[in-house]
Tab-separated table of N, CA, C and O in Angstrom:
chain	number	residue	atom	x	y	z
A	1	MET	N	21.718	-19.767	-64.866
A	1	MET	CA	20.957	-20.851	-64.270
A	1	MET	C	21.308	-21.012	-62.787
A	1	MET	O	20.454	-21.325	-61.985
A	2	GLU	N	22.564	-20.794	-62.467
A	2	GLU	CA	23.006	-20.914	-61.079
A	2	GLU	C	22.296	-19.904	-60.181
A	2	GLU	O	21.903	-20.218	-59.066
A	3	ARG	N	22.104	-18.687	-60.682
A	3	ARG	CA	21.423	-17.652	-59.897
A	3	ARG	C	19.964	-18.009	-59.656
A	3	ARG	O	19.405	-17.697	-58.608
A	4	VAL	N	19.349	-18.689	-60.622
A	4	VAL	CA	17.957	-19.112	-60.470
A	4	VAL	C	17.857	-20.169	-59.368
A	4	VAL	O	16.980	-20.095	-58.502
A	5	CYS	N	18.768	-21.140	-59.380
A	5	CYS	CA	18.780	-22.186	-58.347
A	5	CYS	C	19.047	-21.586	-56.973
A	5	CYS	O	18.429	-21.988	-55.986
A	6	LEU	N	19.953	-20.636	-56.903
A	6	LEU	CA	20.275	-19.983	-55.640
A	6	LEU	C	19.067	-19.203	-55.114
A	6	LEU	O	18.745	-19.268	-53.921
A	7	THR	N	18.395	-18.502	-56.003
A	7	THR	CA	17.197	-17.746	-55.596
A	7	THR	C	16.109	-18.686	-55.107
A	7	THR	O	15.462	-18.422	-54.088
A	8	LYS	N	15.911	-19.808	-55.792
A	8	LYS	CA	14.892	-20.770	-55.375
A	8	LYS	C	15.225	-21.346	-54.002
A	8	LYS	O	14.352	-21.489	-53.144
A	9	GLN	N	16.502	-21.659	-53.777
A	9	GLN	CA	16.913	-22.184	-52.476
A	9	GLN	C	16.722	-21.134	-51.379
A	9	GLN	O	16.252	-21.443	-50.287
A	10	ASN	N	17.071	-19.894	-51.662
A	10	ASN	CA	16.865	-18.809	-50.688
A	10	ASN	C	15.379	-18.618	-50.381
A	10	ASN	O	15.004	-18.329	-49.239
A	11	PHE	N	14.553	-18.770	-51.397
A	11	PHE	CA	13.111	-18.652	-51.226
A	11	PHE	C	12.604	-19.754	-50.294
A	11	PHE	O	11.826	-19.511	-49.368
A	12	LYS	N	13.057	-20.992	-50.517
A	12	LYS	CA	12.668	-22.100	-49.644
A	12	LYS	C	13.081	-21.833	-48.201
A	12	LYS	O	12.326	-22.087	-47.275
A	13	MET	N	14.299	-21.335	-48.029
A	13	MET	CA	14.790	-21.060	-46.686
A	13	MET	C	13.952	-19.971	-46.011
A	13	MET	O	13.656	-20.058	-44.821
A	14	LEU	N	13.556	-18.958	-46.768
A	14	LEU	CA	12.711	-17.893	-46.226
A	14	LEU	C	11.379	-18.466	-45.743
A	14	LEU	O	10.877	-18.108	-44.686
A	15	LEU	N	10.808	-19.376	-46.505
A	15	LEU	CA	9.515	-19.967	-46.150
A	15	LEU	C	9.609	-20.889	-44.941
A	15	LEU	O	8.711	-20.913	-44.098
A	16	LEU	N	10.691	-21.632	-44.827
A	16	LEU	CA	10.803	-22.634	-43.771
A	16	LEU	C	11.436	-22.128	-42.480
A	16	LEU	O	11.296	-22.760	-41.438
A	17	THR	N	12.129	-20.989	-42.531
A	17	THR	CA	12.762	-20.445	-41.337
A	17	THR	C	11.712	-19.816	-40.422
A	17	THR	O	10.856	-19.063	-40.870
A	18	ASN	N	11.798	-20.143	-39.138
A	18	ASN	CA	10.896	-19.550	-38.152
A	18	ASN	C	11.395	-18.165	-37.760
A	18	ASN	O	12.605	-17.984	-37.583
A	19	PRO	N	10.502	-17.195	-37.601
A	19	PRO	CA	10.936	-15.886	-37.106
A	19	PRO	C	11.681	-16.055	-35.778
A	19	PRO	O	11.249	-16.812	-34.916
A	20	GLY	N	12.814	-15.372	-35.660
A	20	GLY	CA	13.633	-15.477	-34.462
A	20	GLY	C	14.716	-16.533	-34.563
A	20	GLY	O	15.604	-16.605	-33.722
A	21	GLU	N	14.668	-17.358	-35.587
A	21	GLU	CA	15.631	-18.451	-35.741
A	21	GLU	C	16.957	-17.981	-36.354
A	21	GLU	O	18.001	-18.548	-36.076
A	22	ARG	N	16.902	-16.959	-37.162
A	22	ARG	CA	18.108	-16.486	-37.842
A	22	ARG	C	18.792	-15.397	-37.009
A	22	ARG	O	18.160	-14.419	-36.605
A	23	VAL	N	20.079	-15.582	-36.805
A	23	VAL	CA	20.867	-14.647	-36.009
A	23	VAL	C	20.902	-13.282	-36.693
A	23	VAL	O	21.083	-13.187	-37.904
A	24	MET	N	20.716	-12.221	-35.911
A	24	MET	CA	20.777	-10.830	-36.358
A	24	MET	C	19.594	-10.406	-37.234
A	24	MET	O	19.506	-9.260	-37.629
A	25	LEU	N	18.705	-11.320	-37.573
A	25	LEU	CA	17.497	-10.995	-38.347
A	25	LEU	C	16.295	-11.638	-37.653
A	25	LEU	O	15.729	-12.622	-38.135
A	26	PRO	N	15.857	-11.094	-36.526
A	26	PRO	CA	14.798	-11.745	-35.744
A	26	PRO	C	13.430	-11.792	-36.429
A	26	PRO	O	12.600	-12.617	-36.069
A	27	LEU	N	13.195	-10.962	-37.410
A	27	LEU	CA	11.898	-10.952	-38.095
A	27	LEU	C	11.907	-11.765	-39.387
A	27	LEU	O	10.884	-11.882	-40.055
A	28	TYR	N	13.063	-12.319	-39.741
A	28	TYR	CA	13.228	-13.077	-40.990
A	28	TYR	C	12.497	-14.415	-40.891
A	28	TYR	O	12.631	-15.142	-39.916
A	29	GLY	N	11.733	-14.741	-41.908
A	29	GLY	CA	11.143	-16.066	-42.026
A	29	GLY	C	9.634	-16.093	-41.914
A	29	GLY	O	9.035	-15.355	-41.148
A	30	VAL	N	9.047	-16.982	-42.703
A	30	VAL	CA	7.599	-17.192	-42.679
A	30	VAL	C	7.243	-18.198	-41.592
A	30	VAL	O	6.230	-18.051	-40.917
A	31	GLY	N	8.068	-19.214	-41.413
A	31	GLY	CA	7.794	-20.235	-40.400
A	31	GLY	C	6.638	-21.138	-40.778
A	31	GLY	O	5.701	-21.301	-40.003
A	32	MET	N	6.713	-21.734	-41.941
A	32	MET	CA	5.606	-22.560	-42.430
A	32	MET	C	5.263	-23.716	-41.496
A	32	MET	O	4.112	-24.112	-41.409
A	33	ARG	N	6.244	-24.234	-40.777
A	33	ARG	CA	5.967	-25.368	-39.879
A	33	ARG	C	5.012	-24.984	-38.750
A	33	ARG	O	4.320	-25.846	-38.214
A	34	GLN	N	4.941	-23.701	-38.405
A	34	GLN	CA	4.037	-23.286	-37.325
A	34	GLN	C	2.567	-23.442	-37.722
A	34	GLN	O	1.691	-23.461	-36.868
A	35	TYR	N	2.299	-23.567	-39.002
A	35	TYR	CA	0.923	-23.732	-39.479
A	35	TYR	C	0.522	-25.203	-39.597
A	35	TYR	O	-0.605	-25.504	-39.976
A	36	LEU	N	1.433	-26.096	-39.263
A	36	LEU	CA	1.218	-27.518	-39.476
A	36	LEU	C	-0.060	-28.043	-38.826
A	36	LEU	O	-0.785	-28.830	-39.412
A	37	PHE	N	-0.377	-27.609	-37.610
A	37	PHE	CA	-1.533	-28.132	-36.908
A	37	PHE	C	-2.692	-27.139	-36.824
A	37	PHE	O	-3.563	-27.262	-35.989
A	38	GLU	N	-2.681	-26.161	-37.711
A	38	GLU	CA	-3.782	-25.192	-37.783
A	38	GLU	C	-4.986	-25.838	-38.467
A	38	GLU	O	-4.854	-26.772	-39.248
A	39	ASN	N	-6.148	-25.321	-38.167
A	39	ASN	CA	-7.325	-25.674	-38.950
A	39	ASN	C	-7.245	-24.868	-40.231
A	39	ASN	O	-7.199	-23.638	-40.187
A	40	PHE	N	-7.191	-25.534	-41.350
A	40	PHE	CA	-7.031	-24.845	-42.624
A	40	PHE	C	-8.368	-24.291	-43.092
A	40	PHE	O	-9.259	-25.027	-43.498
A	41	THR	N	-8.498	-22.974	-42.976
A	41	THR	CA	-9.686	-22.265	-43.428
A	41	THR	C	-9.235	-21.163	-44.376
A	41	THR	O	-8.042	-20.916	-44.540
A	42	SER	N	-10.187	-20.473	-44.961
A	42	SER	CA	-9.823	-19.380	-45.873
A	42	SER	C	-9.076	-18.271	-45.138
A	42	SER	O	-8.189	-17.635	-45.692
A	43	SER	N	-9.386	-18.063	-43.856
A	43	SER	CA	-8.666	-17.033	-43.106
A	43	SER	C	-7.228	-17.475	-42.807
A	43	SER	O	-6.313	-16.648	-42.797
A	44	THR	N	-7.019	-18.760	-42.580
A	44	THR	CA	-5.661	-19.279	-42.389
A	44	THR	C	-4.855	-19.099	-43.665
A	44	THR	O	-3.702	-18.654	-43.631
A	45	PHE	N	-5.467	-19.432	-44.795
A	45	PHE	CA	-4.785	-19.269	-46.084
A	45	PHE	C	-4.445	-17.798	-46.324
A	45	PHE	O	-3.360	-17.477	-46.818
A	46	ALA	N	-5.345	-16.901	-45.973
A	46	ALA	CA	-5.102	-15.469	-46.157
A	46	ALA	C	-3.940	-14.995	-45.285
A	46	ALA	O	-3.107	-14.199	-45.727
A	47	ARG	N	-3.865	-15.491	-44.044
A	47	ARG	CA	-2.743	-15.121	-43.162
A	47	ARG	C	-1.415	-15.635	-43.698
A	47	ARG	O	-0.412	-14.923	-43.686
A	48	ILE	N	-1.410	-16.890	-44.166
A	48	ILE	CA	-0.178	-17.466	-44.716
A	48	ILE	C	0.247	-16.684	-45.955
A	48	ILE	O	1.420	-16.327	-46.106
A	49	GLU	N	-0.690	-16.408	-46.838
A	49	GLU	CA	-0.380	-15.668	-48.065
A	49	GLU	C	0.161	-14.280	-47.750
A	49	GLU	O	1.155	-13.846	-48.333
A	50	ALA	N	-0.464	-13.581	-46.814
A	50	ALA	CA	-0.007	-12.242	-46.443
A	50	ALA	C	1.405	-12.290	-45.868
A	50	ALA	O	2.245	-11.433	-46.173
A	51	LYS	N	1.681	-13.302	-45.055
A	51	LYS	CA	3.011	-13.442	-44.458
A	51	LYS	C	4.058	-13.733	-45.528
A	51	LYS	O	5.161	-13.166	-45.508
A	52	ILE	N	3.735	-14.595	-46.470
A	52	ILE	CA	4.670	-14.910	-47.555
A	52	ILE	C	4.968	-13.658	-48.365
A	52	ILE	O	6.128	-13.339	-48.636
A	53	ILE	N	3.940	-12.930	-48.753
A	53	ILE	CA	4.121	-11.722	-49.566
A	53	ILE	C	4.936	-10.680	-48.813
A	53	ILE	O	5.865	-10.084	-49.366
A	54	GLU	N	4.629	-10.478	-47.529
A	54	GLU	CA	5.369	-9.501	-46.719
A	54	GLU	C	6.852	-9.865	-46.620
A	54	GLU	O	7.719	-9.012	-46.788
A	55	GLN	N	7.137	-11.129	-46.361
A	55	GLN	CA	8.525	-11.562	-46.211
A	55	GLN	C	9.300	-11.479	-47.525
A	55	GLN	O	10.456	-11.059	-47.540
A	56	VAL	N	8.658	-11.840	-48.624
A	56	VAL	CA	9.322	-11.760	-49.929
A	56	VAL	C	9.609	-10.307	-50.285
A	56	VAL	O	10.697	-9.975	-50.754
A	57	GLU	N	8.652	-9.414	-50.050
A	57	GLU	CA	8.872	-7.996	-50.347
A	57	GLU	C	10.007	-7.422	-49.504
A	57	GLU	O	10.770	-6.584	-49.971
A	58	THR	N	10.135	-7.884	-48.272
A	58	THR	CA	11.161	-7.367	-47.368
A	58	THR	C	12.534	-7.949	-47.651
A	58	THR	O	13.520	-7.207	-47.747
A	59	TYR	N	12.628	-9.267	-47.784
A	59	TYR	CA	13.925	-9.933	-47.836
A	59	TYR	C	14.346	-10.426	-49.220
A	59	TYR	O	15.516	-10.787	-49.401
A	60	MET	N	13.435	-10.457	-50.166
A	60	MET	CA	13.770	-10.902	-51.522
A	60	MET	C	13.080	-9.995	-52.550
A	60	MET	O	12.249	-10.461	-53.326
A	61	PRO	N	13.409	-8.723	-52.561
A	61	PRO	CA	12.710	-7.792	-53.451
A	61	PRO	C	12.907	-8.085	-54.940
A	61	PRO	O	12.165	-7.566	-55.763
A	62	ASN	N	13.861	-8.946	-55.274
A	62	ASN	CA	14.076	-9.315	-56.675
A	62	ASN	C	13.080	-10.364	-57.160
A	62	ASN	O	13.014	-10.663	-58.343
A	63	VAL	N	12.269	-10.910	-56.244
A	63	VAL	CA	11.280	-11.938	-56.576
A	63	VAL	C	9.888	-11.320	-56.588
A	63	VAL	O	9.528	-10.567	-55.685
A	64	VAL	N	9.109	-11.653	-57.608
A	64	VAL	CA	7.723	-11.191	-57.720
A	64	VAL	C	6.815	-12.418	-57.697
A	64	VAL	O	6.926	-13.295	-58.555
A	65	ILE	N	5.956	-12.479	-56.696
A	65	ILE	CA	5.017	-13.598	-56.599
A	65	ILE	C	3.846	-13.327	-57.534
A	65	ILE	O	3.213	-12.279	-57.469
A	66	THR	N	3.560	-14.302	-58.394
A	66	THR	CA	2.459	-14.130	-59.343
A	66	THR	C	1.193	-14.864	-58.896
A	66	THR	O	0.092	-14.454	-59.233
A	67	GLU	N	1.373	-15.958	-58.117
A	67	GLU	CA	0.202	-16.704	-57.665
A	67	GLU	C	0.587	-17.631	-56.515
A	67	GLU	O	1.665	-18.220	-56.519
A	68	ILE	N	-0.310	-17.760	-55.553
A	68	ILE	CA	-0.148	-18.719	-54.457
A	68	ILE	C	-1.401	-19.588	-54.441
A	68	ILE	O	-2.514	-19.074	-54.346
A	69	ILE	N	-1.193	-20.893	-54.536
A	69	ILE	CA	-2.310	-21.831	-54.582
A	69	ILE	C	-2.210	-22.771	-53.380
A	69	ILE	O	-1.170	-23.390	-53.159
A	70	PHE	N	-3.285	-22.866	-52.614
A	70	PHE	CA	-3.363	-23.780	-51.478
A	70	PHE	C	-4.261	-24.942	-51.872
A	70	PHE	O	-5.344	-24.736	-52.411
A	71	ASN	N	-3.820	-26.160	-51.583
A	71	ASN	CA	-4.610	-27.343	-51.896
A	71	ASN	C	-4.530	-28.299	-50.716
A	71	ASN	O	-3.478	-28.868	-50.451
A	72	GLN	N	-5.626	-28.443	-50.022
A	72	GLN	CA	-5.666	-29.375	-48.906
A	72	GLN	C	-6.051	-30.737	-49.451
A	72	GLN	O	-7.072	-30.874	-50.124
A	73	THR	N	-5.220	-31.729	-49.186
A	73	THR	CA	-5.511	-33.061	-49.706
A	73	THR	C	-6.704	-33.648	-48.976
A	73	THR	O	-6.863	-33.475	-47.765
A	74	SER	N	-7.529	-34.326	-49.702
A	74	SER	CA	-8.736	-34.893	-49.108
A	74	SER	C	-8.424	-36.120	-48.247
A	74	SER	O	-9.171	-36.445	-47.335
A	75	MET	N	-7.312	-36.794	-48.517
A	75	MET	CA	-6.973	-37.998	-47.762
A	75	MET	C	-6.531	-37.680	-46.338
A	75	MET	O	-6.788	-38.430	-45.417
A	76	ASP	N	-5.852	-36.573	-46.148
A	76	ASP	CA	-5.352	-36.220	-44.828
A	76	ASP	C	-5.617	-34.735	-44.597
A	76	ASP	O	-5.029	-33.884	-45.255
A	77	SER	N	-6.473	-34.432	-43.641
A	77	SER	CA	-6.843	-33.038	-43.408
A	77	SER	C	-5.728	-32.243	-42.738
A	77	SER	O	-5.837	-31.041	-42.593
A	78	ASN	N	-4.645	-32.903	-42.313
A	78	ASN	CA	-3.530	-32.210	-41.684
A	78	ASN	C	-2.380	-31.962	-42.658
A	78	ASN	O	-1.276	-31.653	-42.234
A	79	VAL	N	-2.624	-32.120	-43.933
A	79	VAL	CA	-1.597	-31.900	-44.952
A	79	VAL	C	-2.066	-30.780	-45.878
A	79	VAL	O	-3.200	-30.772	-46.326
A	80	LEU	N	-1.175	-29.856	-46.118
A	80	LEU	CA	-1.487	-28.740	-47.004
A	80	LEU	C	-0.423	-28.635	-48.076
A	80	LEU	O	0.767	-28.559	-47.784
A	81	GLU	N	-0.857	-28.647	-49.321
A	81	GLU	CA	0.035	-28.488	-50.462
A	81	GLU	C	-0.005	-27.019	-50.888
A	81	GLU	O	-1.081	-26.439	-50.998
A	82	ILE	N	1.172	-26.439	-51.094
A	82	ILE	CA	1.261	-25.043	-51.490
A	82	ILE	C	2.104	-24.938	-52.752
A	82	ILE	O	3.190	-25.507	-52.833
A	83	LYS	N	1.576	-24.203	-53.719
A	83	LYS	CA	2.309	-23.924	-54.953
A	83	LYS	C	2.437	-22.414	-55.074
A	83	LYS	O	1.440	-21.700	-54.979
A	84	ILE	N	3.666	-21.956	-55.268
A	84	ILE	CA	3.911	-20.526	-55.406
A	84	ILE	C	4.566	-20.284	-56.762
A	84	ILE	O	5.684	-20.730	-57.008
A	85	ALA	N	3.837	-19.601	-57.626
A	85	ALA	CA	4.382	-19.200	-58.920
A	85	ALA	C	5.038	-17.839	-58.724
A	85	ALA	O	4.448	-16.943	-58.114
A	86	TYR	N	6.254	-17.706	-59.206
A	86	TYR	CA	6.978	-16.453	-59.036
A	86	TYR	C	7.871	-16.187	-60.237
A	86	TYR	O	8.129	-17.086	-61.043
A	87	SER	N	8.311	-14.961	-60.323
A	87	SER	CA	9.242	-14.601	-61.390
A	87	SER	C	10.388	-13.798	-60.799
A	87	SER	O	10.287	-13.242	-59.713
A	88	ILE	N	11.475	-13.792	-61.560
A	88	ILE	CA	12.642	-12.981	-61.224
A	88	ILE	C	12.855	-12.070	-62.425
A	88	ILE	O	13.516	-12.460	-63.400
A	89	PRO	N	12.245	-10.883	-62.401
A	89	PRO	CA	12.264	-10.009	-63.583
A	89	PRO	C	13.658	-9.676	-64.100
A	89	PRO	O	13.869	-9.630	-65.311
A	90	ILE	N	14.603	-9.476	-63.208
A	90	ILE	CA	15.941	-9.089	-63.653
A	90	ILE	C	16.611	-10.199	-64.473
A	90	ILE	O	17.436	-9.929	-65.340
A	91	LEU	N	16.214	-11.459	-64.221
A	91	LEU	CA	16.759	-12.593	-64.970
A	91	LEU	C	15.814	-13.066	-66.063
A	91	LEU	O	16.141	-13.996	-66.804
A	92	GLU	N	14.629	-12.468	-66.121
A	92	GLU	CA	13.590	-12.847	-67.076
A	92	GLU	C	13.265	-14.340	-66.978
A	92	GLU	O	13.235	-15.073	-67.963
A	93	VAL	N	13.014	-14.780	-65.730
A	93	VAL	CA	12.744	-16.189	-65.456
A	93	VAL	C	11.492	-16.304	-64.608
A	93	VAL	O	11.259	-15.491	-63.720
A	94	SER	N	10.692	-17.330	-64.889
A	94	SER	CA	9.543	-17.677	-64.060
A	94	SER	C	9.727	-19.097	-63.568
A	94	SER	O	10.306	-19.934	-64.262
A	95	ASP	N	9.213	-19.371	-62.373
A	95	ASP	CA	9.390	-20.706	-61.801
A	95	ASP	C	8.227	-21.009	-60.870
A	95	ASP	O	7.413	-20.130	-60.565
A	96	LEU	N	8.174	-22.246	-60.411
A	96	LEU	CA	7.128	-22.692	-59.503
A	96	LEU	C	7.793	-23.389	-58.334
A	96	LEU	O	8.621	-24.284	-58.509
A	97	LEU	N	7.429	-22.976	-57.133
A	97	LEU	CA	7.912	-23.625	-55.921
A	97	LEU	C	6.747	-24.403	-55.345
A	97	LEU	O	5.666	-23.857	-55.106
A	98	HIS	N	6.945	-25.692	-55.156
A	98	HIS	CA	5.875	-26.592	-54.743
A	98	HIS	C	6.352	-27.351	-53.507
A	98	HIS	O	7.412	-27.951	-53.515
A	99	PHE	N	5.573	-27.279	-52.418
A	99	PHE	CA	5.937	-28.044	-51.228
A	99	PHE	C	4.701	-28.354	-50.409
A	99	PHE	O	3.621	-27.829	-50.649
A	100	THR	N	4.874	-29.233	-49.438
A	100	THR	CA	3.774	-29.697	-48.607
A	100	THR	C	4.129	-29.526	-47.140
A	100	THR	O	5.263	-29.795	-46.740
A	101	ILE	N	3.165	-29.051	-46.361
A	101	ILE	CA	3.359	-29.000	-44.902
A	101	ILE	C	2.277	-29.839	-44.255
A	101	ILE	O	1.250	-30.107	-44.821
């Protein structure tokens, strides 16, 4: 269970870290905060999804993303809810990471 929590925390850090922010790994990170003031369109969602998949494949090869769901709240057009379903095959565990930017 500890390894699952550690993997989930590492996944969150990968998503929230801006590229160039981590010492010795200048390409590490999705930088979700940089999308905060974007116009959320299908092309924006595609760019975010591609970046998440690329970063996970590079820095967390033990994680397999099964689904990424984007949900823009109708009350505030500047808020984006993201749900990422993933699995860790070596541990035979599936989980959901849910956050809002």
